[in-house]
Amino acid sequence: MHRIVRKEMVAPNTAMFHVEAPWIARKAKPGQFIIVRLDEMGERIPLSLSGWDPVAGTLRLIVQAVGYTTMKMVALNEGDFILDVAGPLGAHTHLPPEGTLVVIGGGYGAGAVLPNAHEAKSGGRRVLGIIGARTKELVLMEQEMRAICDETFITTDDGSYGITGVVTDALKIILDREKVGAILAVGPVPMMRAVSDMTKPMAIPTLVSLNAIMVDGTGMCGGCRVVVGGETKFACFDGPDFDGHVVDYDLLVRRQKMYKPQEAQALEHACKIDQQVRALR
Ligand SMILES: Cc1cc2nc3c(=O)[nH]c(=O)nc-3n(C[C@H](O)[C@H](O)[C@H](O)COP(=O)(O)OP(=O)(O)OC[C@H]3O[C@@H](n4cnc5c(N)ncnc54)[C@H](O)[C@@H]3O)c2cc1C
Ligand code: FES
């Protein structure tokens, strides 16, 4: 059992948790993730590590409520417990070692890129950050990104904050003015694909974190199969970070949609239970 020692709502439907898991906090590396199961009947969901504290023995997670389990998790509070936390899973991100690093985060990705930004900055590297969101209130982890990075750009689709536009608009500003050694992008697939499309002709090494559907997280079940450079890989074991220029994004999107009917059913079931509980109050 893993106690939630701190919870803060950081945007609508998005919570930041600090969760006790001392042995994972001692071993975690940037780019790795965990799989949580909230209770005995719960599904296993992968969550990126947005930070950890080996002394306090805690992990920091940013969770966006998009479906049944993430909604259930965002409803948990300080002092509540999570049944299982498995990890650290996945590989330490293998970034090219030199040159300016640009980290790009959309949604929970803004938290997920922070450990890599921190590691690169501590190693003496120039680090630039880009956070993209639909609107101002959805911008995540701005203060921490600004504290780590030499310069931080915010983009909002509706222009309510920062640059009006998407993350590639900010990336273009950077690429027009300076040489970049590597890019790490974590966020929705269309965002990672657009970043990769922009940097491919310039041959700038670009890593993306593949959010494939995962089950066991150990490379055994095959649930997270992705195709990268024509080869089959397991996102949970070989990744989740891969060369964005050679990812088969169409296949990734098709596989992500595989469980849509079951996901809809789970949500409908949850809504019905909610309604019944409200009726009893
Ligand atoms: C390596 C990895 C790290 C992740 N890190 C985080 C994180 O730090 N914070 C966070 O909030 N989410 C993260 N995700 C996504 C998260 O695991 C899914 O949002 C979650 O599994 C959805 O479960 P659900 O039951 O709430 O929704 P479901 O009802 O199962 O799904 C709802 C919708 O969410 C989307 N979805 C489902 N599974 C995934 C998935 N694996 N990846 C992306 N979208 C999905 C689909 O569009 C789906 O229709 C990560 C995913 C991966 C693979
Ligand atoms: S989740 Fe099972 S092989 Fe990756």
Coordinates of C-alpha atoms and ligand atoms in Angstrom, one line a residue:
M1 CA 0.0 0.0 0.0
H2 CA 1.3 3.4 -1.0
R3 CA 0.2 6.5 0.9
I4 CA -0.6 9.8 -0.9
V5 CA 1.4 12.3 1.2
R6 CA 0.5 15.3 -0.9
K7 CA -2.1 16.2 -3.5
E8 CA -2.7 19.4 -5.3
M9 CA -5.0 20.2 -8.2
V10 CA -2.7 21.9 -10.8
A11 CA -5.3 22.4 -13.5
P12 CA -8.9 21.4 -14.1
N13 CA -9.1 17.6 -14.0
T14 CA -5.4 17.3 -13.3
A15 CA -3.7 16.5 -10.0
M16 CA -0.2 16.4 -8.8
F17 CA 0.5 13.6 -6.3
H18 CA 3.4 12.8 -4.0
V19 CA 3.2 9.1 -3.3
E20 CA 5.3 6.9 -0.9
A21 CA 7.3 4.3 -2.8
P22 CA 10.8 4.5 -1.2
W23 CA 12.6 1.8 -3.3
I24 CA 11.4 3.2 -6.6
A25 CA 12.4 6.8 -5.4
R26 CA 15.9 5.4 -4.8
K27 CA 16.3 3.8 -8.2
A28 CA 14.4 6.0 -10.7
K29 CA 16.0 7.6 -13.7
P30 CA 14.7 10.3 -16.1
G31 CA 12.3 8.9 -18.7
Q32 CA 11.1 6.0 -16.6
F33 CA 7.5 5.4 -15.5
I34 CA 5.5 3.3 -13.0
I35 CA 2.3 1.3 -13.3
V36 CA -0.3 1.8 -10.6
R37 CA -3.3 -0.2 -9.6
L38 CA -5.6 1.7 -7.3
D39 CA -7.4 -1.3 -5.8
E40 CA -7.9 -5.0 -6.2
M41 CA -10.4 -4.7 -9.1
G42 CA -8.5 -1.9 -10.7
E43 CA -6.8 -1.8 -14.1
R44 CA -3.1 -1.1 -14.3
I45 CA -2.3 2.3 -15.7
P46 CA 1.2 3.7 -16.7
L47 CA 2.2 7.1 -15.3
S48 CA 5.4 9.0 -16.0
L49 CA 7.6 10.1 -13.1
S50 CA 7.7 13.8 -13.0
G51 CA 10.1 13.7 -10.1
W52 CA 11.1 11.8 -7.0
D53 CA 12.7 12.4 -3.6
P54 CA 15.0 9.5 -2.5
V55 CA 15.3 11.0 1.0
A56 CA 11.5 11.3 1.6
G57 CA 10.9 8.1 -0.4
T58 CA 8.3 9.7 -2.6
L59 CA 7.4 9.9 -6.3
R60 CA 5.7 12.8 -8.0
L61 CA 3.0 12.1 -10.5
I62 CA 0.9 14.4 -12.7
V63 CA -2.4 12.7 -13.5
Q64 CA -4.9 13.9 -16.1
A65 CA -8.4 12.5 -15.7
V66 CA -9.3 11.2 -19.1
G67 CA -11.1 7.9 -18.4
Y68 CA -12.3 5.6 -15.6
T69 CA -9.1 4.9 -13.7
T70 CA -7.5 8.4 -14.0
M71 CA -10.8 10.0 -12.9
K72 CA -10.8 7.6 -9.9
M73 CA -7.2 8.5 -9.1
V74 CA -7.7 12.3 -9.4
A75 CA -10.6 11.9 -6.9
L76 CA -8.2 10.5 -4.3
N77 CA -6.9 12.7 -1.5
E78 CA -3.9 13.1 0.9
G79 CA -3.9 10.2 3.3
D80 CA -5.6 7.8 0.8
F81 CA -3.7 4.7 -0.3
I82 CA -2.9 3.2 -3.8
L83 CA -2.7 -0.6 -3.7
D84 CA 0.2 -1.2 -6.1
V85 CA 3.0 0.8 -7.6
A86 CA 5.3 -1.1 -9.9
G87 CA 8.5 0.3 -11.1
P88 CA 10.7 2.0 -12.1
L89 CA 9.8 0.7 -15.5
G90 CA 11.2 1.6 -19.0
A91 CA 14.6 2.8 -19.9
H92 CA 16.6 5.8 -18.8
T93 CA 16.3 8.3 -21.7
H94 CA 19.3 8.0 -24.1
L95 CA 19.8 11.6 -25.1
P96 CA 22.6 12.6 -27.5
P97 CA 25.2 13.9 -25.0
E98 CA 26.0 17.3 -26.4
G99 CA 24.4 20.6 -27.5
T100 CA 21.4 22.5 -26.4
L101 CA 18.5 20.3 -25.3
V102 CA 14.9 21.5 -26.0
V103 CA 12.3 19.8 -23.9
I104 CA 8.7 20.0 -25.1
G105 CA 5.7 19.0 -22.9
G106 CA 2.0 18.9 -23.7
G107 CA -0.5 17.9 -21.0
Y108 CA 1.1 15.6 -18.4
G109 CA 4.2 15.6 -20.7
A110 CA 5.1 19.0 -19.2
G111 CA 5.8 17.1 -15.9
A112 CA 7.3 14.0 -17.6
V113 CA 10.1 16.0 -19.3
L114 CA 11.3 17.7 -16.1
P115 CA 13.6 15.0 -14.8
N116 CA 15.5 14.9 -18.2
A117 CA 15.6 18.8 -18.2
H118 CA 17.0 18.7 -14.6
E119 CA 19.6 16.0 -15.4
A120 CA 20.8 17.8 -18.5
K121 CA 21.0 21.2 -16.7
S122 CA 22.9 19.6 -13.8
G123 CA 25.3 18.2 -16.3
G124 CA 26.1 21.8 -17.5
R125 CA 23.9 21.7 -20.6
R126 CA 21.9 24.6 -22.1
V127 CA 18.2 23.6 -21.8
L128 CA 15.2 25.3 -23.3
G129 CA 11.7 24.4 -22.4
I130 CA 8.4 24.6 -24.3
I131 CA 5.0 24.0 -22.6
G132 CA 1.9 23.8 -24.8
A133 CA -1.7 23.9 -23.7
R134 CA -5.1 24.6 -25.2
T135 CA -5.7 27.5 -22.9
K136 CA -4.0 29.4 -20.0
E137 CA -5.5 27.4 -17.1
L138 CA -4.2 24.1 -18.6
V139 CA -0.6 25.2 -18.6
L140 CA 1.3 22.8 -16.3
M141 CA 4.5 23.0 -14.3
E142 CA 5.4 26.5 -15.6
Q143 CA 7.3 27.6 -12.5
E144 CA 9.5 24.5 -12.3
M145 CA 10.2 24.6 -16.0
R146 CA 11.3 28.2 -15.7
A147 CA 13.5 27.4 -12.7
I148 CA 15.3 24.6 -14.5
C149 CA 15.5 25.9 -18.1
D150 CA 17.7 28.8 -19.5
E151 CA 14.5 30.0 -21.3
T152 CA 11.0 28.8 -21.3
F153 CA 8.3 29.3 -23.9
I154 CA 4.6 28.9 -23.3
T155 CA 2.1 28.4 -26.1
T156 CA -1.7 28.4 -25.9
D157 CA -4.0 27.4 -28.8
D158 CA -6.4 30.3 -28.0
G159 CA -3.7 32.9 -27.3
S160 CA -4.9 33.4 -23.6
Y161 CA -1.2 33.1 -22.4
G162 CA 2.2 33.2 -24.0
I163 CA 2.6 32.7 -27.7
T164 CA -0.6 32.1 -29.6
G165 CA -0.3 28.7 -31.4
V166 CA 1.2 25.3 -30.8
V167 CA 4.5 24.0 -29.5
T168 CA 6.0 23.9 -33.0
D169 CA 5.5 27.7 -33.3
A170 CA 7.8 28.1 -30.3
L171 CA 10.2 25.5 -31.6
K172 CA 10.4 27.4 -34.9
I173 CA 11.5 30.5 -33.1
I174 CA 14.3 28.6 -31.4
L175 CA 15.4 26.7 -34.6
D176 CA 15.5 30.0 -36.6
R177 CA 17.9 31.5 -34.2
E178 CA 20.2 28.8 -32.8
K179 CA 21.7 25.3 -33.3
V180 CA 20.0 22.6 -31.2
G181 CA 21.6 19.3 -30.2
A182 CA 18.5 17.3 -29.2
I183 CA 14.8 17.5 -28.6
L184 CA 12.6 15.5 -26.2
A185 CA 8.9 15.8 -26.8
V186 CA 6.3 14.2 -24.5
G187 CA 2.6 14.7 -25.0
P188 CA -0.3 13.8 -27.3
V189 CA 0.6 11.8 -30.4
P190 CA -0.3 14.6 -32.9
M191 CA 2.1 16.9 -31.0
M192 CA 5.0 14.5 -31.0
R193 CA 4.4 13.7 -34.7
A194 CA 4.3 17.5 -35.6
V195 CA 7.6 18.1 -33.7
S196 CA 9.2 15.1 -35.4
D197 CA 8.0 16.2 -38.9
M198 CA 9.5 19.6 -38.3
T199 CA 12.9 18.4 -37.1
K200 CA 13.4 15.4 -39.5
P201 CA 14.5 17.5 -42.5
M202 CA 17.0 19.2 -40.3
A203 CA 18.3 15.9 -38.9
I204 CA 18.0 17.1 -35.3
P205 CA 17.8 14.1 -33.0
T206 CA 14.3 14.0 -31.6
L207 CA 13.0 11.6 -28.9
V208 CA 9.3 11.1 -28.3
S209 CA 7.7 9.1 -25.5
L210 CA 5.3 6.5 -26.9
N211 CA 2.1 6.3 -24.9
A212 CA 1.1 2.9 -26.1
I213 CA -1.5 0.9 -24.3
M214 CA 0.3 -1.1 -21.6
V215 CA -0.5 -4.0 -19.5
D216 CA 2.4 -5.7 -17.6
G217 CA 5.0 -3.0 -18.3
T218 CA 7.8 -5.6 -18.5
G219 CA 8.0 -6.6 -22.1
M220 CA 6.2 -9.9 -21.6
C221 CA 2.6 -9.4 -22.7
G222 CA 3.2 -7.6 -26.0
G223 CA 0.4 -5.1 -25.4
C224 CA 2.5 -2.1 -26.0
R225 CA 4.0 -3.2 -29.4
V226 CA 5.1 -0.3 -31.6
V227 CA 7.0 -0.2 -34.8
V228 CA 10.1 2.1 -34.9
G229 CA 12.4 2.1 -37.9
G230 CA 10.6 -0.9 -39.3
E231 CA 11.3 -3.0 -36.2
T232 CA 8.8 -4.2 -33.6
K233 CA 9.6 -2.8 -30.2
F234 CA 8.0 -2.9 -26.8
A235 CA 7.3 0.7 -25.6
C236 CA 7.4 -0.4 -21.9
F237 CA 10.8 -2.1 -22.1
D238 CA 12.7 -0.7 -25.1
G239 CA 11.2 2.8 -24.5
P240 CA 9.1 4.6 -23.8
D241 CA 11.4 7.1 -25.5
F242 CA 12.2 6.4 -29.2
D243 CA 13.6 8.2 -32.3
G244 CA 10.6 10.3 -33.4
H245 CA 11.7 10.4 -37.0
V246 CA 11.1 6.7 -37.6
V247 CA 8.0 5.9 -35.4
D248 CA 5.0 4.4 -37.2
Y249 CA 2.5 6.9 -35.8
D250 CA -0.4 5.5 -37.8
L251 CA 0.0 2.1 -36.2
L252 CA 0.3 3.7 -32.7
V253 CA -2.9 5.6 -33.1
R254 CA -4.7 2.5 -34.4
R255 CA -3.5 0.4 -31.5
Q256 CA -4.5 3.1 -29.0
K257 CA -8.1 3.0 -30.3
M258 CA -8.3 -0.8 -29.9
Y259 CA -10.1 -0.7 -26.5
K260 CA -12.4 2.2 -27.2
P261 CA -15.6 0.2 -26.7
Q262 CA -14.4 -1.3 -23.4
E263 CA -13.2 2.2 -22.2
A264 CA -16.6 3.7 -23.0
Q265 CA -18.4 0.8 -21.2
A266 CA -16.2 1.3 -18.1
L267 CA -17.0 5.0 -18.0
E268 CA -20.7 4.4 -18.5
H269 CA -20.6 1.9 -15.7
A270 CA -18.8 4.4 -13.4
C271 CA -21.3 7.1 -14.3
K272 CA -24.2 4.9 -13.4
I273 CA -22.6 4.0 -10.0
D274 CA -22.0 7.7 -9.4
Q275 CA -25.6 8.5 -10.1
Q276 CA -26.8 5.8 -7.8
V277 CA -24.6 7.0 -5.0
R278 CA -25.8 10.6 -5.5
A279 CA -29.4 9.4 -5.4
L280 CA -28.8 7.7 -2.1
R281 CA -27.4 10.9 -0.5
Ligands
LIG1 C1 4.6 5.4 -20.6 C2 3.3 6.2 -20.3 C3 3.3 7.2 -19.4 C4 2.2 7.9 -19.1 N1 2.2 8.9 -18.2 C5 1.1 9.5 -17.8 C6 1.1 10.5 -16.8 O1 2.2 10.9 -16.2 N2 0.0 11.2 -16.5 C7 -1.2 10.8 -17.1 O2 -2.2 11.4 -16.7 N3 -1.3 9.9 -18.0 C8 -0.2 9.2 -18.4 N4 -0.2 8.2 -19.3 C9 -1.5 7.9 -20.0 C10 -2.4 7.1 -19.0 O3 -1.7 5.9 -18.7 C11 -3.8 6.9 -19.6 O4 -4.4 8.2 -19.6 C12 -4.6 6.0 -18.7 O5 -4.1 4.7 -18.9 C13 -6.0 6.1 -19.1 O6 -6.8 5.2 -18.3 P1 -8.3 5.5 -17.9 O7 -8.9 4.2 -17.3 O8 -8.4 6.7 -17.1 O9 -8.9 5.8 -19.3 P2 -9.4 4.8 -20.4 O10 -10.9 4.8 -20.3 O11 -8.7 3.5 -20.3 O12 -8.9 5.7 -21.6 C14 -9.5 7.0 -21.9 C15 -8.8 7.6 -23.0 O13 -7.4 7.9 -22.7 C16 -6.6 7.6 -23.7 N5 -5.7 6.5 -23.3 C17 -5.9 5.3 -22.8 N6 -4.8 4.7 -22.5 C18 -3.8 5.5 -22.8 C19 -2.4 5.5 -22.8 N7 -1.7 4.4 -22.4 N8 -1.7 6.6 -23.2 C20 -2.4 7.7 -23.6 N9 -3.7 7.8 -23.7 C21 -4.4 6.7 -23.3 C22 -7.4 7.1 -24.9 O14 -7.7 8.2 -25.7 C23 -8.7 6.6 -24.2 O15 -9.8 6.6 -25.0 C24 0.9 7.5 -19.7 C25 0.9 6.5 -20.6 C26 2.1 5.8 -20.9 C27 2.1 4.7 -21.9
FES2 S1 3.1 -3.6 -21.6 FE1 3.3 -5.7 -21.9 S2 5.0 -5.9 -23.2 FE2 4.8 -3.8 -22.8

